[in-house]
């Protein structure tokens, strides 16, 4: 039996040695990938990261903001009572049915539907797979619906929020001589403190903005505002935002 045991032991040792070799190769590959990603991110950071512009508060900033609202037909937007849309990115989507005057919005994603009471979250209700849900995750679903609504509605109606409570406006003179509007949300929403530099076309309608937001490590990333759809009331809503790495699409727009 001894020769057999020796052979078996020797074979096991070889297997362990071979396994360790593969582990070392895998670890080296992981280290190389991590280093590559780190260097790539560092390159992106130093190539694209920009300081938040300062700008000047006051009458000129407010005047530019009002010109932007006039170009967007702010009065028509205020008269809208209902907006429905689907927000899509990277193959995933979520849908909204927003009753503005009531302060309510039905938020749907995956198998979850939340009737969100925007001003009184505890009065919101949840359905999962079409049935009422009152389990331990109810509050989590409501908070998730609120975060999704805050984010996705912003990509739809942000140009109309220039004079909301807690919003600071600054006029920024750009290198090309054009005026841009820096808007900072000092309070409210999911991520207070975020800033956006609105870049306007010749008619003072937004064509893009640059972002300095807490969820992105790089400041000044630009997103387009395009494919404007004019509602029956005369307000303008976008259907596409293009960023450097992804597109955000808005489909199924319905308003009254």
PDB file of C-alpha atoms in Angstrom:
ATOM      1  CA  UNK A   1       0.000   0.000   0.000  1.00  0.00           C
ATOM      2  CA  UNK A   2       2.870   2.409   0.645  1.00  0.00           C
ATOM      3  CA  UNK A   3       3.863   2.905  -3.012  1.00  0.00           C
ATOM      4  CA  UNK A   4       0.213   3.640  -3.842  1.00  0.00           C
ATOM      5  CA  UNK A   5      -0.107   6.113  -0.972  1.00  0.00           C
ATOM      6  CA  UNK A   6       3.115   7.826  -2.054  1.00  0.00           C
ATOM      7  CA  UNK A   7       1.888   8.103  -5.621  1.00  0.00           C
ATOM      8  CA  UNK A   8      -1.451   9.475  -4.444  1.00  0.00           C
ATOM      9  CA  UNK A   9       0.245  11.962  -2.153  1.00  0.00           C
ATOM     10  CA  UNK A  10       2.605  13.034  -4.920  1.00  0.00           C
ATOM     11  CA  UNK A  11      -0.321  13.493  -7.319  1.00  0.00           C
ATOM     12  CA  UNK A  12      -2.238  15.572  -4.772  1.00  0.00           C
ATOM     13  CA  UNK A  13       0.807  17.761  -4.211  1.00  0.00           C
ATOM     14  CA  UNK A  14       1.071  18.364  -7.934  1.00  0.00           C
ATOM     15  CA  UNK A  15      -2.616  19.280  -8.082  1.00  0.00           C
ATOM     16  CA  UNK A  16      -2.230  21.730  -5.208  1.00  0.00           C
ATOM     17  CA  UNK A  17       0.853  23.222  -6.815  1.00  0.00           C
ATOM     18  CA  UNK A  18      -1.013  23.591 -10.115  1.00  0.00           C
ATOM     19  CA  UNK A  19      -4.014  25.159  -8.346  1.00  0.00           C
ATOM     20  CA  UNK A  20      -1.757  27.632  -6.551  1.00  0.00           C
ATOM     21  CA  UNK A  21      -0.211  28.527  -9.898  1.00  0.00           C
ATOM     22  CA  UNK A  22      -3.653  29.308 -11.332  1.00  0.00           C
ATOM     23  CA  UNK A  23      -4.550  31.329  -8.225  1.00  0.00           C
ATOM     24  CA  UNK A  24      -1.358  33.384  -8.594  1.00  0.00           C
ATOM     25  CA  UNK A  25      -2.113  33.977 -12.288  1.00  0.00           C
ATOM     26  CA  UNK A  26      -5.666  35.037 -11.425  1.00  0.00           C
ATOM     27  CA  UNK A  27      -4.453  37.384  -8.685  1.00  0.00           C
ATOM     28  CA  UNK A  28      -1.876  38.947 -10.998  1.00  0.00           C
ATOM     29  CA  UNK A  29      -4.533  39.402 -13.681  1.00  0.00           C
ATOM     30  CA  UNK A  30      -6.898  40.982 -11.152  1.00  0.00           C
ATOM     31  CA  UNK A  31      -4.141  43.279  -9.919  1.00  0.00           C
ATOM     32  CA  UNK A  32      -3.284  44.278 -13.486  1.00  0.00           C
ATOM     33  CA  UNK A  33      -6.951  44.947 -14.269  1.00  0.00           C
ATOM     34  CA  UNK A  34      -7.368  46.995 -11.091  1.00  0.00           C
ATOM     35  CA  UNK A  35      -4.250  48.990 -11.920  1.00  0.00           C
ATOM     36  CA  UNK A  36      -5.462  49.534 -15.488  1.00  0.00           C
ATOM     37  CA  UNK A  37      -8.893  50.716 -14.316  1.00  0.00           C
ATOM     38  CA  UNK A  38      -7.305  52.946 -11.708  1.00  0.00           C
ATOM     39  CA  UNK A  39      -5.016  54.554 -14.266  1.00  0.00           C
ATOM     40  CA  UNK A  40      -7.903  54.920 -16.719  1.00  0.00           C
ATOM     41  CA  UNK A  41     -10.059  56.620 -14.105  1.00  0.00           C
ATOM     42  CA  UNK A  42      -7.151  58.838 -13.097  1.00  0.00           C
ATOM     43  CA  UNK A  43      -6.668  59.756 -16.757  1.00  0.00           C
ATOM     44  CA  UNK A  44     -10.350  60.570 -17.112  1.00  0.00           C
ATOM     45  CA  UNK A  45     -10.238  62.594 -13.918  1.00  0.00           C
ATOM     46  CA  UNK A  46      -7.293  64.732 -14.973  1.00  0.00           C
ATOM     47  CA  UNK A  47      -8.577  65.055 -18.551  1.00  0.00           C
ATOM     48  CA  UNK A  48     -12.177  65.998 -17.793  1.00  0.00           C
ATOM     49  CA  UNK A  49     -12.409  67.183 -14.191  1.00  0.00           C
ATOM     50  CA  UNK A  50     -13.133  70.902 -13.981  1.00  0.00           C
ATOM     51  CA  UNK A  51     -13.388  73.318 -11.103  1.00  0.00           C
ATOM     52  CA  UNK A  52     -16.850  74.638 -10.298  1.00  0.00           C
ATOM     53  CA  UNK A  53     -17.066  78.145 -11.843  1.00  0.00           C
ATOM     54  CA  UNK A  54     -17.785  80.994  -9.449  1.00  0.00           C
ATOM     55  CA  UNK A  55     -20.077  83.347 -11.347  1.00  0.00           C
ATOM     56  CA  UNK A  56     -21.948  86.350  -9.985  1.00  0.00           C
ATOM     57  CA  UNK A  57     -25.285  86.468  -8.198  1.00  0.00           C
ATOM     58  CA  UNK A  58     -27.739  89.271  -8.718  1.00  0.00           C
ATOM     59  CA  UNK A  59     -29.925  90.988 -11.266  1.00  0.00           C
ATOM     60  CA  UNK A  60     -28.051  89.803 -14.382  1.00  0.00           C
ATOM     61  CA  UNK A  61     -28.191  86.149 -13.299  1.00  0.00           C
ATOM     62  CA  UNK A  62     -31.917  86.387 -12.570  1.00  0.00           C
ATOM     63  CA  UNK A  63     -32.528  88.148 -15.891  1.00  0.00           C
ATOM     64  CA  UNK A  64     -30.812  85.334 -17.797  1.00  0.00           C
ATOM     65  CA  UNK A  65     -32.848  82.769 -15.821  1.00  0.00           C
ATOM     66  CA  UNK A  66     -36.073  84.580 -16.759  1.00  0.00           C
ATOM     67  CA  UNK A  67     -35.065  84.636 -20.431  1.00  0.00           C
ATOM     68  CA  UNK A  68     -34.488  80.890 -20.220  1.00  0.00           C
ATOM     69  CA  UNK A  69     -37.919  80.356 -18.626  1.00  0.00           C
ATOM     70  CA  UNK A  70     -39.580  82.506 -21.295  1.00  0.00           C
ATOM     71  CA  UNK A  71     -37.895  80.433 -24.024  1.00  0.00           C
ATOM     72  CA  UNK A  72     -39.251  77.281 -22.351  1.00  0.00           C
ATOM     73  CA  UNK A  73     -42.760  78.796 -21.961  1.00  0.00           C
ATOM     74  CA  UNK A  74     -42.793  78.463 -18.181  1.00  0.00           C
ATOM     75  CA  UNK A  75     -46.413  79.617 -17.953  1.00  0.00           C
ATOM     76  CA  UNK A  76     -47.504  76.694 -20.129  1.00  0.00           C
ATOM     77  CA  UNK A  77     -45.540  74.305 -17.919  1.00  0.00           C
ATOM     78  CA  UNK A  78     -47.269  75.628 -14.795  1.00  0.00           C
ATOM     79  CA  UNK A  79     -50.620  74.882 -16.407  1.00  0.00           C
ATOM     80  CA  UNK A  80     -49.738  71.224 -16.959  1.00  0.00           C
ATOM     81  CA  UNK A  81     -51.512  69.006 -14.439  1.00  0.00           C
ATOM     82  CA  UNK A  82     -50.398  65.559 -15.662  1.00  0.00           C
ATOM     83  CA  UNK A  83     -47.147  64.272 -17.147  1.00  0.00           C
ATOM     84  CA  UNK A  84     -46.477  60.607 -17.964  1.00  0.00           C
ATOM     85  CA  UNK A  85     -43.165  59.312 -19.293  1.00  0.00           C
ATOM     86  CA  UNK A  86     -40.708  56.409 -19.333  1.00  0.00           C
ATOM     87  CA  UNK A  87     -37.069  56.982 -18.444  1.00  0.00           C
ATOM     88  CA  UNK A  88     -34.574  54.525 -19.961  1.00  0.00           C
ATOM     89  CA  UNK A  89     -30.829  53.992 -19.686  1.00  0.00           C
ATOM     90  CA  UNK A  90     -28.615  50.980 -20.457  1.00  0.00           C
ATOM     91  CA  UNK A  91     -31.548  48.725 -21.211  1.00  0.00           C
ATOM     92  CA  UNK A  92     -33.399  49.456 -17.970  1.00  0.00           C
ATOM     93  CA  UNK A  93     -36.461  51.621 -17.634  1.00  0.00           C
ATOM     94  CA  UNK A  94     -38.980  52.961 -15.147  1.00  0.00           C
ATOM     95  CA  UNK A  95     -42.281  54.712 -15.791  1.00  0.00           C
ATOM     96  CA  UNK A  96     -44.081  57.618 -14.178  1.00  0.00           C
ATOM     97  CA  UNK A  97     -47.605  59.042 -14.042  1.00  0.00           C
ATOM     98  CA  UNK A  98     -47.303  62.388 -12.281  1.00  0.00           C
ATOM     99  CA  UNK A  99     -50.259  64.436 -11.096  1.00  0.00           C
ATOM    100  CA  UNK A 100     -48.434  67.696 -10.436  1.00  0.00           C
ATOM    101  CA  UNK A 101     -51.209  69.632  -8.698  1.00  0.00           C
ATOM    102  CA  UNK A 102     -52.078  66.725  -6.405  1.00  0.00           C
ATOM    103  CA  UNK A 103     -48.444  66.116  -5.510  1.00  0.00           C
ATOM    104  CA  UNK A 104     -48.713  62.438  -6.388  1.00  0.00           C
ATOM    105  CA  UNK A 105     -46.890  60.188  -8.831  1.00  0.00           C
ATOM    106  CA  UNK A 106     -47.237  56.515  -9.697  1.00  0.00           C
ATOM    107  CA  UNK A 107     -43.722  55.083 -10.021  1.00  0.00           C
ATOM    108  CA  UNK A 108     -43.282  51.712 -11.745  1.00  0.00           C
ATOM    109  CA  UNK A 109     -40.124  49.620 -12.109  1.00  0.00           C
ATOM    110  CA  UNK A 110     -39.572  45.875 -12.348  1.00  0.00           C
ATOM    111  CA  UNK A 111     -42.529  44.281 -10.493  1.00  0.00           C
ATOM    112  CA  UNK A 112     -42.983  47.214  -8.113  1.00  0.00           C
ATOM    113  CA  UNK A 113     -45.556  50.001  -8.263  1.00  0.00           C
ATOM    114  CA  UNK A 114     -45.544  52.855  -5.753  1.00  0.00           C
ATOM    115  CA  UNK A 115     -48.332  55.424  -5.500  1.00  0.00           C
ATOM    116  CA  UNK A 116     -45.995  58.122  -4.220  1.00  0.00           C
ATOM    117  CA  UNK A 117     -47.372  60.919  -2.085  1.00  0.00           C
ATOM    118  CA  UNK A 118     -44.597  63.418  -2.704  1.00  0.00           C
ATOM    119  CA  UNK A 119     -45.411  65.733   0.212  1.00  0.00           C
ATOM    120  CA  UNK A 120     -46.411  63.050   2.717  1.00  0.00           C
ATOM    121  CA  UNK A 121     -44.345  59.926   2.043  1.00  0.00           C
ATOM    122  CA  UNK A 122     -45.997  57.888   4.820  1.00  0.00           C
ATOM    123  CA  UNK A 123     -49.299  58.122   2.962  1.00  0.00           C
ATOM    124  CA  UNK A 124     -47.788  56.364  -0.074  1.00  0.00           C
ATOM    125  CA  UNK A 125     -48.866  52.836  -0.994  1.00  0.00           C
ATOM    126  CA  UNK A 126     -46.980  49.942  -2.587  1.00  0.00           C
ATOM    127  CA  UNK A 127     -47.895  47.061  -4.870  1.00  0.00           C
ATOM    128  CA  UNK A 128     -45.682  44.116  -5.776  1.00  0.00           C
ATOM    129  CA  UNK A 129     -46.710  41.918  -8.706  1.00  0.00           C
ATOM    130  CA  UNK A 130     -50.065  43.704  -8.767  1.00  0.00           C
ATOM    131  CA  UNK A 131     -50.944  43.017  -5.123  1.00  0.00           C
ATOM    132  CA  UNK A 132     -50.912  45.439  -2.196  1.00  0.00           C
ATOM    133  CA  UNK A 133     -47.713  45.160  -0.182  1.00  0.00           C
ATOM    134  CA  UNK A 134     -47.402  46.083   3.507  1.00  0.00           C
ATOM    135  CA  UNK A 135     -44.323  44.027   4.426  1.00  0.00           C
ATOM    136  CA  UNK A 136     -41.103  45.092   6.087  1.00  0.00           C
ATOM    137  CA  UNK A 137     -39.653  46.486   2.835  1.00  0.00           C
ATOM    138  CA  UNK A 138     -42.540  48.885   2.210  1.00  0.00           C
ATOM    139  CA  UNK A 139     -40.649  51.938   3.484  1.00  0.00           C
ATOM    140  CA  UNK A 140     -37.588  50.922   1.430  1.00  0.00           C
ATOM    141  CA  UNK A 141     -39.696  50.750  -1.719  1.00  0.00           C
ATOM    142  CA  UNK A 142     -41.217  54.166  -0.983  1.00  0.00           C
ATOM    143  CA  UNK A 143     -37.807  55.765  -0.421  1.00  0.00           C
ATOM    144  CA  UNK A 144     -36.512  54.124  -3.599  1.00  0.00           C
ATOM    145  CA  UNK A 145     -39.510  55.481  -5.539  1.00  0.00           C
ATOM    146  CA  UNK A 146     -38.877  58.964  -4.146  1.00  0.00           C
ATOM    147  CA  UNK A 147     -35.192  58.844  -5.181  1.00  0.00           C
ATOM    148  CA  UNK A 148     -36.080  57.594  -8.669  1.00  0.00           C
ATOM    149  CA  UNK A 149     -38.744  60.279  -9.074  1.00  0.00           C
ATOM    150  CA  UNK A 150     -36.394  63.049  -7.905  1.00  0.00           C
ATOM    151  CA  UNK A 151     -33.702  61.937 -10.349  1.00  0.00           C
ATOM    152  CA  UNK A 152     -35.803  61.092 -13.389  1.00  0.00           C
ATOM    153  CA  UNK A 153     -38.197  64.047 -13.155  1.00  0.00           C
ATOM    154  CA  UNK A 154     -35.161  66.336 -12.908  1.00  0.00           C
ATOM    155  CA  UNK A 155     -33.984  65.079 -16.316  1.00  0.00           C
ATOM    156  CA  UNK A 156     -37.418  66.037 -17.623  1.00  0.00           C
ATOM    157  CA  UNK A 157     -38.263  69.390 -16.002  1.00  0.00           C
ATOM    158  CA  UNK A 158     -35.022  70.808 -14.534  1.00  0.00           C
ATOM    159  CA  UNK A 159     -35.154  73.974 -16.702  1.00  0.00           C
ATOM    160  CA  UNK A 160     -38.388  74.946 -14.939  1.00  0.00           C
ATOM    161  CA  UNK A 161     -36.863  74.765 -11.431  1.00  0.00           C
ATOM    162  CA  UNK A 162     -34.652  77.862 -11.603  1.00  0.00           C
ATOM    163  CA  UNK A 163     -36.631  79.823  -9.009  1.00  0.00           C
ATOM    164  CA  UNK A 164     -37.575  76.958  -6.683  1.00  0.00           C
ATOM    165  CA  UNK A 165     -36.959  77.466  -2.973  1.00  0.00           C
ATOM    166  CA  UNK A 166     -33.324  76.906  -2.032  1.00  0.00           C
ATOM    167  CA  UNK A 167     -31.994  77.535  -5.554  1.00  0.00           C
ATOM    168  CA  UNK A 168     -29.055  79.870  -6.095  1.00  0.00           C
ATOM    169  CA  UNK A 169     -28.397  81.430  -9.521  1.00  0.00           C
ATOM    170  CA  UNK A 170     -25.111  82.865 -10.829  1.00  0.00           C
ATOM    171  CA  UNK A 171     -24.138  84.400 -14.146  1.00  0.00           C
ATOM    172  CA  UNK A 172     -20.978  82.844 -15.605  1.00  0.00           C
ATOM    173  CA  UNK A 173     -19.038  84.530 -18.408  1.00  0.00           C
ATOM    174  CA  UNK A 174     -17.481  81.831 -20.594  1.00  0.00           C
ATOM    175  CA  UNK A 175     -14.219  82.013 -22.513  1.00  0.00           C
ATOM    176  CA  UNK A 176     -16.117  82.375 -25.812  1.00  0.00           C
ATOM    177  CA  UNK A 177     -17.939  85.423 -24.453  1.00  0.00           C
ATOM    178  CA  UNK A 178     -21.294  83.681 -24.030  1.00  0.00           C
ATOM    179  CA  UNK A 179     -23.329  83.839 -20.843  1.00  0.00           C
ATOM    180  CA  UNK A 180     -24.142  80.647 -18.953  1.00  0.00           C
ATOM    181  CA  UNK A 181     -26.334  80.144 -15.898  1.00  0.00           C
ATOM    182  CA  UNK A 182     -24.936  78.323 -12.871  1.00  0.00           C
ATOM    183  CA  UNK A 183     -27.708  76.853 -10.729  1.00  0.00           C
ATOM    184  CA  UNK A 184     -27.002  75.359  -7.301  1.00  0.00           C
ATOM    185  CA  UNK A 185     -29.637  73.486  -5.305  1.00  0.00           C
ATOM    186  CA  UNK A 186     -28.823  74.442  -1.738  1.00  0.00           C
ATOM    187  CA  UNK A 187     -31.644  72.392  -0.272  1.00  0.00           C
ATOM    188  CA  UNK A 188     -34.346  69.905  -1.233  1.00  0.00           C
ATOM    189  CA  UNK A 189     -34.218  66.849  -3.463  1.00  0.00           C
ATOM    190  CA  UNK A 190     -32.144  63.738  -2.809  1.00  0.00           C
ATOM    191  CA  UNK A 191     -28.691  65.334  -3.195  1.00  0.00           C
ATOM    192  CA  UNK A 192     -28.715  68.973  -2.046  1.00  0.00           C
ATOM    193  CA  UNK A 193     -25.611  70.960  -2.962  1.00  0.00           C
ATOM    194  CA  UNK A 194     -25.457  69.807  -6.593  1.00  0.00           C
ATOM    195  CA  UNK A 195     -24.651  72.449  -9.234  1.00  0.00           C
ATOM    196  CA  UNK A 196     -25.436  72.679 -12.950  1.00  0.00           C
ATOM    197  CA  UNK A 197     -24.079  75.120 -15.519  1.00  0.00           C
ATOM    198  CA  UNK A 198     -26.740  75.670 -18.171  1.00  0.00           C
ATOM    199  CA  UNK A 199     -25.431  76.269 -21.699  1.00  0.00           C
ATOM    200  CA  UNK A 200     -28.005  78.057 -23.874  1.00  0.00           C
ATOM    201  CA  UNK A 201     -28.601  78.414 -27.590  1.00  0.00           C
ATOM    202  CA  UNK A 202     -29.229  81.725 -29.376  1.00  0.00           C
ATOM    203  CA  UNK A 203     -32.886  81.594 -28.288  1.00  0.00           C
ATOM    204  CA  UNK A 204     -31.951  81.027 -24.613  1.00  0.00           C
ATOM    205  CA  UNK A 205     -33.240  77.465 -24.694  1.00  0.00           C
ATOM    206  CA  UNK A 206     -30.972  74.908 -22.995  1.00  0.00           C
ATOM    207  CA  UNK A 207     -28.743  72.858 -25.278  1.00  0.00           C
ATOM    208  CA  UNK A 208     -26.726  71.195 -22.482  1.00  0.00           C
ATOM    209  CA  UNK A 209     -25.522  71.527 -18.933  1.00  0.00           C
ATOM    210  CA  UNK A 210     -22.350  70.656 -17.067  1.00  0.00           C
ATOM    211  CA  UNK A 211     -22.685  68.879 -13.727  1.00  0.00           C
ATOM    212  CA  UNK A 212     -20.940  69.113 -10.381  1.00  0.00           C
ATOM    213  CA  UNK A 213     -22.870  66.483  -8.431  1.00  0.00           C
ATOM    214  CA  UNK A 214     -22.142  64.346  -5.399  1.00  0.00           C
ATOM    215  CA  UNK A 215     -22.652  61.004  -7.173  1.00  0.00           C
ATOM    216  CA  UNK A 216     -19.960  61.721  -9.801  1.00  0.00           C
ATOM    217  CA  UNK A 217     -16.245  61.940  -8.931  1.00  0.00           C
ATOM    218  CA  UNK A 218     -15.545  64.106 -11.985  1.00  0.00           C
ATOM    219  CA  UNK A 219     -16.796  67.678 -12.090  1.00  0.00           C
ATOM    220  CA  UNK A 220     -18.042  69.396 -15.226  1.00  0.00           C
ATOM    221  CA  UNK A 221     -19.324  66.379 -17.163  1.00  0.00           C
ATOM    222  CA  UNK A 222     -21.618  67.613 -19.924  1.00  0.00           C
ATOM    223  CA  UNK A 223     -25.054  66.243 -20.809  1.00  0.00           C
ATOM    224  CA  UNK A 224     -27.052  67.390 -23.807  1.00  0.00           C
ATOM    225  CA  UNK A 225     -30.670  68.518 -23.671  1.00  0.00           C
ATOM    226  CA  UNK A 226     -32.200  67.807 -27.059  1.00  0.00           C
ATOM    227  CA  UNK A 227     -35.064  66.464 -29.155  1.00  0.00           C
ATOM    228  CA  UNK A 228     -37.486  68.886 -27.529  1.00  0.00           C
ATOM    229  CA  UNK A 229     -41.165  67.988 -27.683  1.00  0.00           C
ATOM    230  CA  UNK A 230     -43.681  70.811 -27.532  1.00  0.00           C
ATOM    231  CA  UNK A 231     -46.764  69.970 -25.469  1.00  0.00           C
ATOM    232  CA  UNK A 232     -50.289  70.973 -26.446  1.00  0.00           C
ATOM    233  CA  UNK A 233     -50.055  73.779 -23.884  1.00  0.00           C
ATOM    234  CA  UNK A 234     -46.794  75.002 -25.430  1.00  0.00           C
ATOM    235  CA  UNK A 235     -44.223  73.863 -22.859  1.00  0.00           C
ATOM    236  CA  UNK A 236     -41.041  72.114 -23.967  1.00  0.00           C
ATOM    237  CA  UNK A 237     -39.864  68.730 -22.672  1.00  0.00           C
ATOM    238  CA  UNK A 238     -36.708  66.857 -23.796  1.00  0.00           C
ATOM    239  CA  UNK A 239     -36.611  63.316 -25.162  1.00  0.00           C
ATOM    240  CA  UNK A 240     -32.851  62.696 -25.116  1.00  0.00           C
ATOM    241  CA  UNK A 241     -29.748  63.430 -23.076  1.00  0.00           C
ATOM    242  CA  UNK A 242     -26.356  62.362 -24.379  1.00  0.00           C
ATOM    243  CA  UNK A 243     -23.422  61.951 -22.019  1.00  0.00           C
ATOM    244  CA  UNK A 244     -19.930  60.791 -22.865  1.00  0.00           C
ATOM    245  CA  UNK A 245     -20.604  57.199 -21.775  1.00  0.00           C
ATOM    246  CA  UNK A 246     -24.366  56.723 -22.030  1.00  0.00           C
ATOM    247  CA  UNK A 247     -27.670  58.037 -23.337  1.00  0.00           C
ATOM    248  CA  UNK A 248     -30.737  58.826 -21.250  1.00  0.00           C
ATOM    249  CA  UNK A 249     -33.965  58.442 -23.211  1.00  0.00           C
ATOM    250  CA  UNK A 250     -37.427  59.765 -22.388  1.00  0.00           C
ATOM    251  CA  UNK A 251     -40.273  58.081 -24.236  1.00  0.00           C
ATOM    252  CA  UNK A 252     -44.051  57.816 -24.020  1.00  0.00           C
ATOM    253  CA  UNK A 253     -44.551  61.478 -23.124  1.00  0.00           C
ATOM    254  CA  UNK A 254     -48.181  62.322 -22.381  1.00  0.00           C
ATOM    255  CA  UNK A 255     -49.403  65.583 -20.906  1.00  0.00           C
ATOM    256  CA  UNK A 256     -52.594  67.491 -20.210  1.00  0.00           C
TER     257      UNK A 256
END
